[in-house]
Tab-separated table of C-alpha atoms (C1' of nucleotides) in Angstrom:
chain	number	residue	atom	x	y	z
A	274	UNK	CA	110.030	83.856	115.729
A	275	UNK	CA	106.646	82.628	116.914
A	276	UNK	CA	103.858	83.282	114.190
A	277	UNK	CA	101.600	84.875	116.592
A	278	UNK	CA	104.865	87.296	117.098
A	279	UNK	CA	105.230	88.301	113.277
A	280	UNK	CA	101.530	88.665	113.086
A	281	UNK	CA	101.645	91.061	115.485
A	282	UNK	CA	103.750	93.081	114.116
A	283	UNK	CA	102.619	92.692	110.495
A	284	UNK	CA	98.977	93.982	111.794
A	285	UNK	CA	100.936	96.779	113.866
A	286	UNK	CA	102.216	97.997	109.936
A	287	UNK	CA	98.970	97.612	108.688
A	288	UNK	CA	100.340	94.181	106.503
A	289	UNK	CA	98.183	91.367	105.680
A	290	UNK	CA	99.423	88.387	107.699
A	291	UNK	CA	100.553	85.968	104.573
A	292	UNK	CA	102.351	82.732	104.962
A	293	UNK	CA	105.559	84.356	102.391
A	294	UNK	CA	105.703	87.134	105.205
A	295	UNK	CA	105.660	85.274	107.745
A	296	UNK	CA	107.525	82.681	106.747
A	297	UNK	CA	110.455	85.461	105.555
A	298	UNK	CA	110.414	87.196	109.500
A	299	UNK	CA	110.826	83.900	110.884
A	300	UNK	CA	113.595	83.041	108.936
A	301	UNK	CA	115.734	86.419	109.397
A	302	UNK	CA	114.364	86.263	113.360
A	303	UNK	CA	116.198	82.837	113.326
A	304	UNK	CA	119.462	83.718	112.055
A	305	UNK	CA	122.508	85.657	113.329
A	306	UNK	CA	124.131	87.104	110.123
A	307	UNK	CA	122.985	89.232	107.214
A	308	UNK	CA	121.377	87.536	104.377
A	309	UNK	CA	120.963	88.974	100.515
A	310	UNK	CA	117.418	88.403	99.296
A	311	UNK	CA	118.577	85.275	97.063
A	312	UNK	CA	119.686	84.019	100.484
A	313	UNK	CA	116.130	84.258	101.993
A	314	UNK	CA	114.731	82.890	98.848
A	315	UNK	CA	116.494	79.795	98.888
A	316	UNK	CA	115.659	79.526	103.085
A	317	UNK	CA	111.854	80.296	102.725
A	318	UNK	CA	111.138	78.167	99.465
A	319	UNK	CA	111.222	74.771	100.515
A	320	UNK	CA	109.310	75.510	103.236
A	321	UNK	CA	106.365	77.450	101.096
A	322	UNK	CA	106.465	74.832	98.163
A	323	UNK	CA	107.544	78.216	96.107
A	324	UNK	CA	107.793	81.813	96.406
A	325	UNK	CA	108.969	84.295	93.643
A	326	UNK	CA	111.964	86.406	94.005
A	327	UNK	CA	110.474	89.536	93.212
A	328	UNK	CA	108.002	88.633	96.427
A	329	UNK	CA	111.221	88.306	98.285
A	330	UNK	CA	112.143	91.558	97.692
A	331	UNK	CA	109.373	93.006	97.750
A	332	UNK	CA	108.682	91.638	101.520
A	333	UNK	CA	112.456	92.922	102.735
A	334	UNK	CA	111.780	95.833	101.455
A	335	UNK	CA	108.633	96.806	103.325
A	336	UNK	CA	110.148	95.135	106.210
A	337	UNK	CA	113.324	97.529	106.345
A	338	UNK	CA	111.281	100.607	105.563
A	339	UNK	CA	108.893	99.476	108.431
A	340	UNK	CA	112.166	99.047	110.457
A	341	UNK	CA	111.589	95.929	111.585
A	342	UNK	CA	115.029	94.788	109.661
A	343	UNK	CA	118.467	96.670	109.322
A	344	UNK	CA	119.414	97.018	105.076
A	345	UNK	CA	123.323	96.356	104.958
A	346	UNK	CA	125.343	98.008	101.705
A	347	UNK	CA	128.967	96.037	101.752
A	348	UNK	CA	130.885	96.978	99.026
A	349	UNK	CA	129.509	94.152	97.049
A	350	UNK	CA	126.592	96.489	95.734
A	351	UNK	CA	124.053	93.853	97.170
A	352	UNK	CA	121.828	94.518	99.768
A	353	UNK	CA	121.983	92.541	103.075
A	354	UNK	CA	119.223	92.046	105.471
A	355	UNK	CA	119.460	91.499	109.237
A	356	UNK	CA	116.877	91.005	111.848
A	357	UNK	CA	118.134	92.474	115.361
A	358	UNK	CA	116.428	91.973	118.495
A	359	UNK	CA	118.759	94.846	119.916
A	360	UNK	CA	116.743	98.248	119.454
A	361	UNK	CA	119.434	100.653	120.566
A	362	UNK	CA	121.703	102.467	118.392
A	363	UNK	CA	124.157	100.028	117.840
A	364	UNK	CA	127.191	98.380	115.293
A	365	UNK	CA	127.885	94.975	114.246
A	366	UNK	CA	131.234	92.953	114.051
A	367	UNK	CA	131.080	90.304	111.351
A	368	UNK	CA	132.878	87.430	111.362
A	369	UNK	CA	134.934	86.831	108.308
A	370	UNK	CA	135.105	83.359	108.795
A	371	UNK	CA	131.676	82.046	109.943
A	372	UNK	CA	129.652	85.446	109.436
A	373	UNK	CA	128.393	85.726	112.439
A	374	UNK	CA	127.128	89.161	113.477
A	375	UNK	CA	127.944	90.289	117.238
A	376	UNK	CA	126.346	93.463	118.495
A	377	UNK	CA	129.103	96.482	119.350
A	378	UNK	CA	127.096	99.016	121.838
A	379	UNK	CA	129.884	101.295	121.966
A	380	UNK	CA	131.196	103.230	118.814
A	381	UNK	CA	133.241	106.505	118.826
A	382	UNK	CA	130.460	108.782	117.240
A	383	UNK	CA	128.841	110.712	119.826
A	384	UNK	CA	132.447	112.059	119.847
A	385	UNK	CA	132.966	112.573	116.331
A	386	UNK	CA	129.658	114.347	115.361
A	387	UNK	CA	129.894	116.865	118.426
A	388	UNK	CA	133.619	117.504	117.026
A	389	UNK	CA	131.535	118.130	113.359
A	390	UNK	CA	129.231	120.273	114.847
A	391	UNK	CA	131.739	122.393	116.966
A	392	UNK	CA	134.386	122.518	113.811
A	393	UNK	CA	132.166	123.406	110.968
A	394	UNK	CA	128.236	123.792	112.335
A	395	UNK	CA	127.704	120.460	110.472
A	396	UNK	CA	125.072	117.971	111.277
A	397	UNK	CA	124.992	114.553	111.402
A	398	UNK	CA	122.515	112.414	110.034
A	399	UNK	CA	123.732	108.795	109.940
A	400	UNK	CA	126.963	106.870	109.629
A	401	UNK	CA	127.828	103.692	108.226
A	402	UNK	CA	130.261	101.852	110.681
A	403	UNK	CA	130.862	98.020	110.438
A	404	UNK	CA	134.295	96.133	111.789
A	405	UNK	CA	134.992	93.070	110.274
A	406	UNK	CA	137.412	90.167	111.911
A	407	UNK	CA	137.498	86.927	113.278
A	408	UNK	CA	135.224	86.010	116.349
A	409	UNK	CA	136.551	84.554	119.140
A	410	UNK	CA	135.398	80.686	118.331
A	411	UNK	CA	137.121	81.104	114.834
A	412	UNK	CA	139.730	82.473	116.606
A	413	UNK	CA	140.509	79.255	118.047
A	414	UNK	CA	139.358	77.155	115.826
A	415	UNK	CA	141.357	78.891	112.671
A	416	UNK	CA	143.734	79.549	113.833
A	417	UNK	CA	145.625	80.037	111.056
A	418	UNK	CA	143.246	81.164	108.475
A	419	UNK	CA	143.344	84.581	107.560
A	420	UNK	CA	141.559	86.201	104.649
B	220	UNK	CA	147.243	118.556	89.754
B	221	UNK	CA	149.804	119.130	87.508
B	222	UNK	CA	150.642	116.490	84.645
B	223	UNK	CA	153.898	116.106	86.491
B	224	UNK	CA	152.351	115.030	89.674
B	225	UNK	CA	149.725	112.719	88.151
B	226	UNK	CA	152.797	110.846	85.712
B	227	UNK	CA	154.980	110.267	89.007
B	228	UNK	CA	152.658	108.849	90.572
B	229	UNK	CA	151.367	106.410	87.442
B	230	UNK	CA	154.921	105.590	87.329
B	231	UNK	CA	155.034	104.513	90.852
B	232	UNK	CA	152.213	102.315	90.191
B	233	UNK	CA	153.660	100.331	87.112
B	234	UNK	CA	151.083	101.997	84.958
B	235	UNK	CA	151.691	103.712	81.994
B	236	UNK	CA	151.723	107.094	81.738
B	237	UNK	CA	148.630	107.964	79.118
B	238	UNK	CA	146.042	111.060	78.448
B	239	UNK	CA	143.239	109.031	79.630
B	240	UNK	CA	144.923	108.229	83.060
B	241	UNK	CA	146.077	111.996	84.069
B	242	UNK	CA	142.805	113.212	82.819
B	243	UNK	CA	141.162	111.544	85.341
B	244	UNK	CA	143.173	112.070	87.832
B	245	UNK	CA	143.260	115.951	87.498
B	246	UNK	CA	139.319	115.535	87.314
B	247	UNK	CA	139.058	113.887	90.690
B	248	UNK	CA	141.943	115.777	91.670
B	249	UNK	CA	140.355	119.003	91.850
B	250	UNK	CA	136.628	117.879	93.247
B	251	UNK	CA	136.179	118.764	96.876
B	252	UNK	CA	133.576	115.749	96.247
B	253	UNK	CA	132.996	112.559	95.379
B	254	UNK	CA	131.995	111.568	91.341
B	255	UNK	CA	130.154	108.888	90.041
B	256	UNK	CA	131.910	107.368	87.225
B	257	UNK	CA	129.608	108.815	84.577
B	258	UNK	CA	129.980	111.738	86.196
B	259	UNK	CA	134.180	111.509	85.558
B	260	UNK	CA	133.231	110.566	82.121
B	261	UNK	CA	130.808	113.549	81.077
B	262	UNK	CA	133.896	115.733	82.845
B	263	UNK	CA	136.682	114.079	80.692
B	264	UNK	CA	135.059	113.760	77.754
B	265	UNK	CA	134.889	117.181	76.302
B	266	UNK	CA	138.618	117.370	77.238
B	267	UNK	CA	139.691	114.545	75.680
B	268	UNK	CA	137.591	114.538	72.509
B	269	UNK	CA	136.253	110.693	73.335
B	270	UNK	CA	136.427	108.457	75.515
B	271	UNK	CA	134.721	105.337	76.880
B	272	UNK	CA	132.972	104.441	79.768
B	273	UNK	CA	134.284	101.319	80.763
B	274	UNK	CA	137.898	103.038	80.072
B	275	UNK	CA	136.888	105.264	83.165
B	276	UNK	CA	135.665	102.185	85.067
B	277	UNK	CA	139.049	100.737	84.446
B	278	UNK	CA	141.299	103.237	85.649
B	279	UNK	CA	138.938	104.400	88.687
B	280	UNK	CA	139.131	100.795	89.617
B	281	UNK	CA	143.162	101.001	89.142
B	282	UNK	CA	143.634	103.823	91.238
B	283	UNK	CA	141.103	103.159	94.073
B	284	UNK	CA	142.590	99.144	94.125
B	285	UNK	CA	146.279	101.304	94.679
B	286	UNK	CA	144.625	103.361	97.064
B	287	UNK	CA	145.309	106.662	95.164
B	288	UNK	CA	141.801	107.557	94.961
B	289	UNK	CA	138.483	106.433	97.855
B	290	UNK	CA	135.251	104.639	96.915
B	291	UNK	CA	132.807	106.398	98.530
B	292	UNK	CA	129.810	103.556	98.780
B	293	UNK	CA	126.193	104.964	99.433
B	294	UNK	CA	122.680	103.393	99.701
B	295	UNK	CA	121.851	104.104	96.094
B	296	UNK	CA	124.595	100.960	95.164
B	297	UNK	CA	126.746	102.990	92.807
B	298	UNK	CA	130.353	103.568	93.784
B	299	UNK	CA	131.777	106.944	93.844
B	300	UNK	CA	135.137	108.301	94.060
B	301	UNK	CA	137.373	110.819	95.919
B	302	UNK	CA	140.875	111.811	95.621
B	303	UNK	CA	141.893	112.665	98.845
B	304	UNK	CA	145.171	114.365	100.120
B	305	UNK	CA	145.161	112.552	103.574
B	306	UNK	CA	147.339	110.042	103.611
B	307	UNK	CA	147.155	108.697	107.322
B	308	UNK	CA	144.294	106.779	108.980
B	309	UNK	CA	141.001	108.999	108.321
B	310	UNK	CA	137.350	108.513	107.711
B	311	UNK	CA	135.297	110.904	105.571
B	312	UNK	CA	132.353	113.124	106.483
B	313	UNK	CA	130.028	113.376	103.701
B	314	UNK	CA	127.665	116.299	103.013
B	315	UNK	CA	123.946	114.845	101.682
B	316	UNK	CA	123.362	118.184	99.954
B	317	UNK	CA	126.743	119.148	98.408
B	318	UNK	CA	128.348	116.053	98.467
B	319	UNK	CA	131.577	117.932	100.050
B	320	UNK	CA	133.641	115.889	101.887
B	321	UNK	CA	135.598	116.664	105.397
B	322	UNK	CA	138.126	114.847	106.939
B	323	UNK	CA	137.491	112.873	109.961
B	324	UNK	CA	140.785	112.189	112.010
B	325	UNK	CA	139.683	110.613	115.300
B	326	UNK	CA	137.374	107.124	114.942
B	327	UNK	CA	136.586	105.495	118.576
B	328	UNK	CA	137.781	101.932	117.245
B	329	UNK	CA	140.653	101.511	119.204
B	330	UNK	CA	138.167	100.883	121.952
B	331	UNK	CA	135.708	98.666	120.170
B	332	UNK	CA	138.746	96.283	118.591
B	333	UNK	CA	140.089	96.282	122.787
B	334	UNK	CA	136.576	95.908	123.732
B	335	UNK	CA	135.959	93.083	121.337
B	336	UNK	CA	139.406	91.159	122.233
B	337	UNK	CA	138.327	91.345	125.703
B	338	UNK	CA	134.734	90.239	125.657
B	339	UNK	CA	135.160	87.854	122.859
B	340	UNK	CA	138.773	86.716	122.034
B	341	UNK	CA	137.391	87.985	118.712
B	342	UNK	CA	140.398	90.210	116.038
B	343	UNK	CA	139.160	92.896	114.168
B	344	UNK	CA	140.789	92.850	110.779
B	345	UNK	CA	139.330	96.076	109.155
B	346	UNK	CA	136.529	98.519	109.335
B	347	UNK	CA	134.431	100.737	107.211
B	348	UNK	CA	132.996	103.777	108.613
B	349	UNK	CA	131.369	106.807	106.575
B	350	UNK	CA	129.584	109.014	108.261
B	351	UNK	CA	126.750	110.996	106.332
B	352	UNK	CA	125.263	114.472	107.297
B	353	UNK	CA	124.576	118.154	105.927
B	354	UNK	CA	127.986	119.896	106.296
B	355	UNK	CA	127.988	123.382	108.156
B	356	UNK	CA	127.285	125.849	104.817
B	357	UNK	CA	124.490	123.641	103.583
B	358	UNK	CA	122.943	123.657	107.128
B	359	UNK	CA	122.608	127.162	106.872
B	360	UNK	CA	121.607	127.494	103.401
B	361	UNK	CA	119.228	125.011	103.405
B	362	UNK	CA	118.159	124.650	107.316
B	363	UNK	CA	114.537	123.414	106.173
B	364	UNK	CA	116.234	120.555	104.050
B	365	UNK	CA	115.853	117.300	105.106
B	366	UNK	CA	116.531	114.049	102.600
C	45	DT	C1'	83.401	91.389	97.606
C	46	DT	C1'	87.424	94.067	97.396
C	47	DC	C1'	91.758	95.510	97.438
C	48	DA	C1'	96.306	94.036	98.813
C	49	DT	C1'	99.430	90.399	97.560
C	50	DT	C1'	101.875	87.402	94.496
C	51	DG	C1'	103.973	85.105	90.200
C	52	DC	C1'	105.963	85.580	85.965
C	53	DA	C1'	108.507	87.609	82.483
C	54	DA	C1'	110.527	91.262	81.023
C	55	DA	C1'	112.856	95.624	81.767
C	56	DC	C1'	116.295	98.366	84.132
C	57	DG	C1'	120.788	100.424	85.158
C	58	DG	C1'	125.259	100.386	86.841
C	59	DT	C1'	129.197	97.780	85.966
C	60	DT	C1'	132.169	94.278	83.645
C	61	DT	C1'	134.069	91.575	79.850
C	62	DG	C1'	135.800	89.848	75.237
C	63	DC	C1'	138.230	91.019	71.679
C	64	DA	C1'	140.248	93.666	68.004
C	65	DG	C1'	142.962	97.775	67.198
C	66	DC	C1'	146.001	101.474	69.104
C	67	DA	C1'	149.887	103.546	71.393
C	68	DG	C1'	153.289	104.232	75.278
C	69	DG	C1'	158.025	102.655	76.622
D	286	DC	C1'	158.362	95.964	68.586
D	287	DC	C1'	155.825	94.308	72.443
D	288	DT	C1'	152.890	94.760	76.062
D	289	DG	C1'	149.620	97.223	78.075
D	290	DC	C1'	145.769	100.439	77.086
D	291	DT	C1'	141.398	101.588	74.912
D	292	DG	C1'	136.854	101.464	72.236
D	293	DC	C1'	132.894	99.152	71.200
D	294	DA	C1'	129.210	96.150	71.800
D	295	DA	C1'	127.424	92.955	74.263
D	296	DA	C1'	126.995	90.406	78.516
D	297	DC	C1'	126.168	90.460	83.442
D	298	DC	C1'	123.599	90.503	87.601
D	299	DG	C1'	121.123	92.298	91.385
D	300	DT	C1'	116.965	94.555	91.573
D	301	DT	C1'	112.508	96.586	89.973
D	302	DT	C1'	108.190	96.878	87.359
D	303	DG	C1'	103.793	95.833	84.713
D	304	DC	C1'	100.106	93.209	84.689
D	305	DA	C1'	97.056	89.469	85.323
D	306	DA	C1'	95.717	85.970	88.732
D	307	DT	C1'	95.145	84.890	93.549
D	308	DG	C1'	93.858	85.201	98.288
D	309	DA	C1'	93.281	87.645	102.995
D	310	DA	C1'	89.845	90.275	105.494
DNA sequence: TTCATTGCAAACGGTTTGCAGCAGG
DNA sequence: CCTGCTGCAAACCGTTTGCAATGAA
């Protein structure tokens, strides 16, 4: 991500444009899996000299309330952060192997929440979906690797 | 669920057949929502005289590990747990007001895993999918309620 | 100049672990 | 009896907070 891009959008959310944020969108905007915050950290800090974890955090956090990243819960209980250039409503598959994140556009809930609605006049609000495997390059690659 | 019940199926597991165990399981047993594990604990407690957290860790790990009972993971990072009657391949509709949870038979992922082979060569191994809302009583109890 | 941003250390809270004692089979 | 179960206290670990120092506008 081009600084002139994350400035942008940092003066679009009223931010101050800072090196640390900067430095933080331009590392998710070059990556194609979900990172935890100690992930980021250990990306952004050699090129910053140093940056405190607590900054870290604080950053991803204004950034995912902002929208500008997706938060991930995995049943880890740590929080994952992923920078999409798709804007739709859409699901990831992760790669088990290389961790990789490929966009899935279609997912089987504009069927299920009209079914809620019809069946018990629910609503729904949001919905966690994520499909893990093996991408195709592992695939071939791996073969034989299955965890 | 009746002491009988609970000990058959503790015996099917290889686990012993203790107070602590079938407490817990006729706790989550008759919830038609998910608990936090303090939550089981300030439930069992009075009926068991004393017992300690991390027993109640233990077993809820135990049971959801042998797939008697669900962890229910939501964006506040604690785990919670249902006992649910379903046996076949299901996902869970989960009220944000009540916490009541519905059954959800059909998911569209036969499509995506196709979809995904196709485009890809990619396998899909597993998925996760919860999908959260306001169930059909709390939408009309609460229709100005929005968290 | 001024207020948002950051670093540091310490707190926080849910969960896990080590180990001694207890109890089901 | 002999494992497996449990209680207790303390550790763990990702995350958050308080506060003083720094820096963007």
């Amino acid at each position: 991500m081009e600084p002139e891009h994350s400035a942008a959008i940092l003066k679009q959310l009223n931010l101050k444009v800072t090196p640390r944020r900067q430095e933080i969108m331009n590392c998710l905007g070059g990556e194609r899996s979900y990172l935890s915050a100690d992930e980021v950290w250990n990306r952004v800090k050699p090129k910053l000299g140093s940056i405190g974890l607590p900054t870290v955090y604080r950053i991803l956090d204004e950034l995912a309330v902002a929208g500008v990243i997706t938060r991930i819960f995995l049943s880890d209980r740590k929080q994952y952060y992923f920078l999409c250039a798709n804007q739709g409503h859409h699901h990831h598959f992760v790669c088990e192997s290389c961790r990789r994140v490929e966009d899935v556009e279609q997912c089987g809930l504009d069927g299920v929440s009209r079914d809620i609605a019809r069946r018990s006049g629910g609503r729904v609000t949001s919905h966690i979906l994520q499909i893990n495997g093996v991408c195709g390059t592992c695939c071939q690659e791996h073969a034989e690797v299955m965890l």
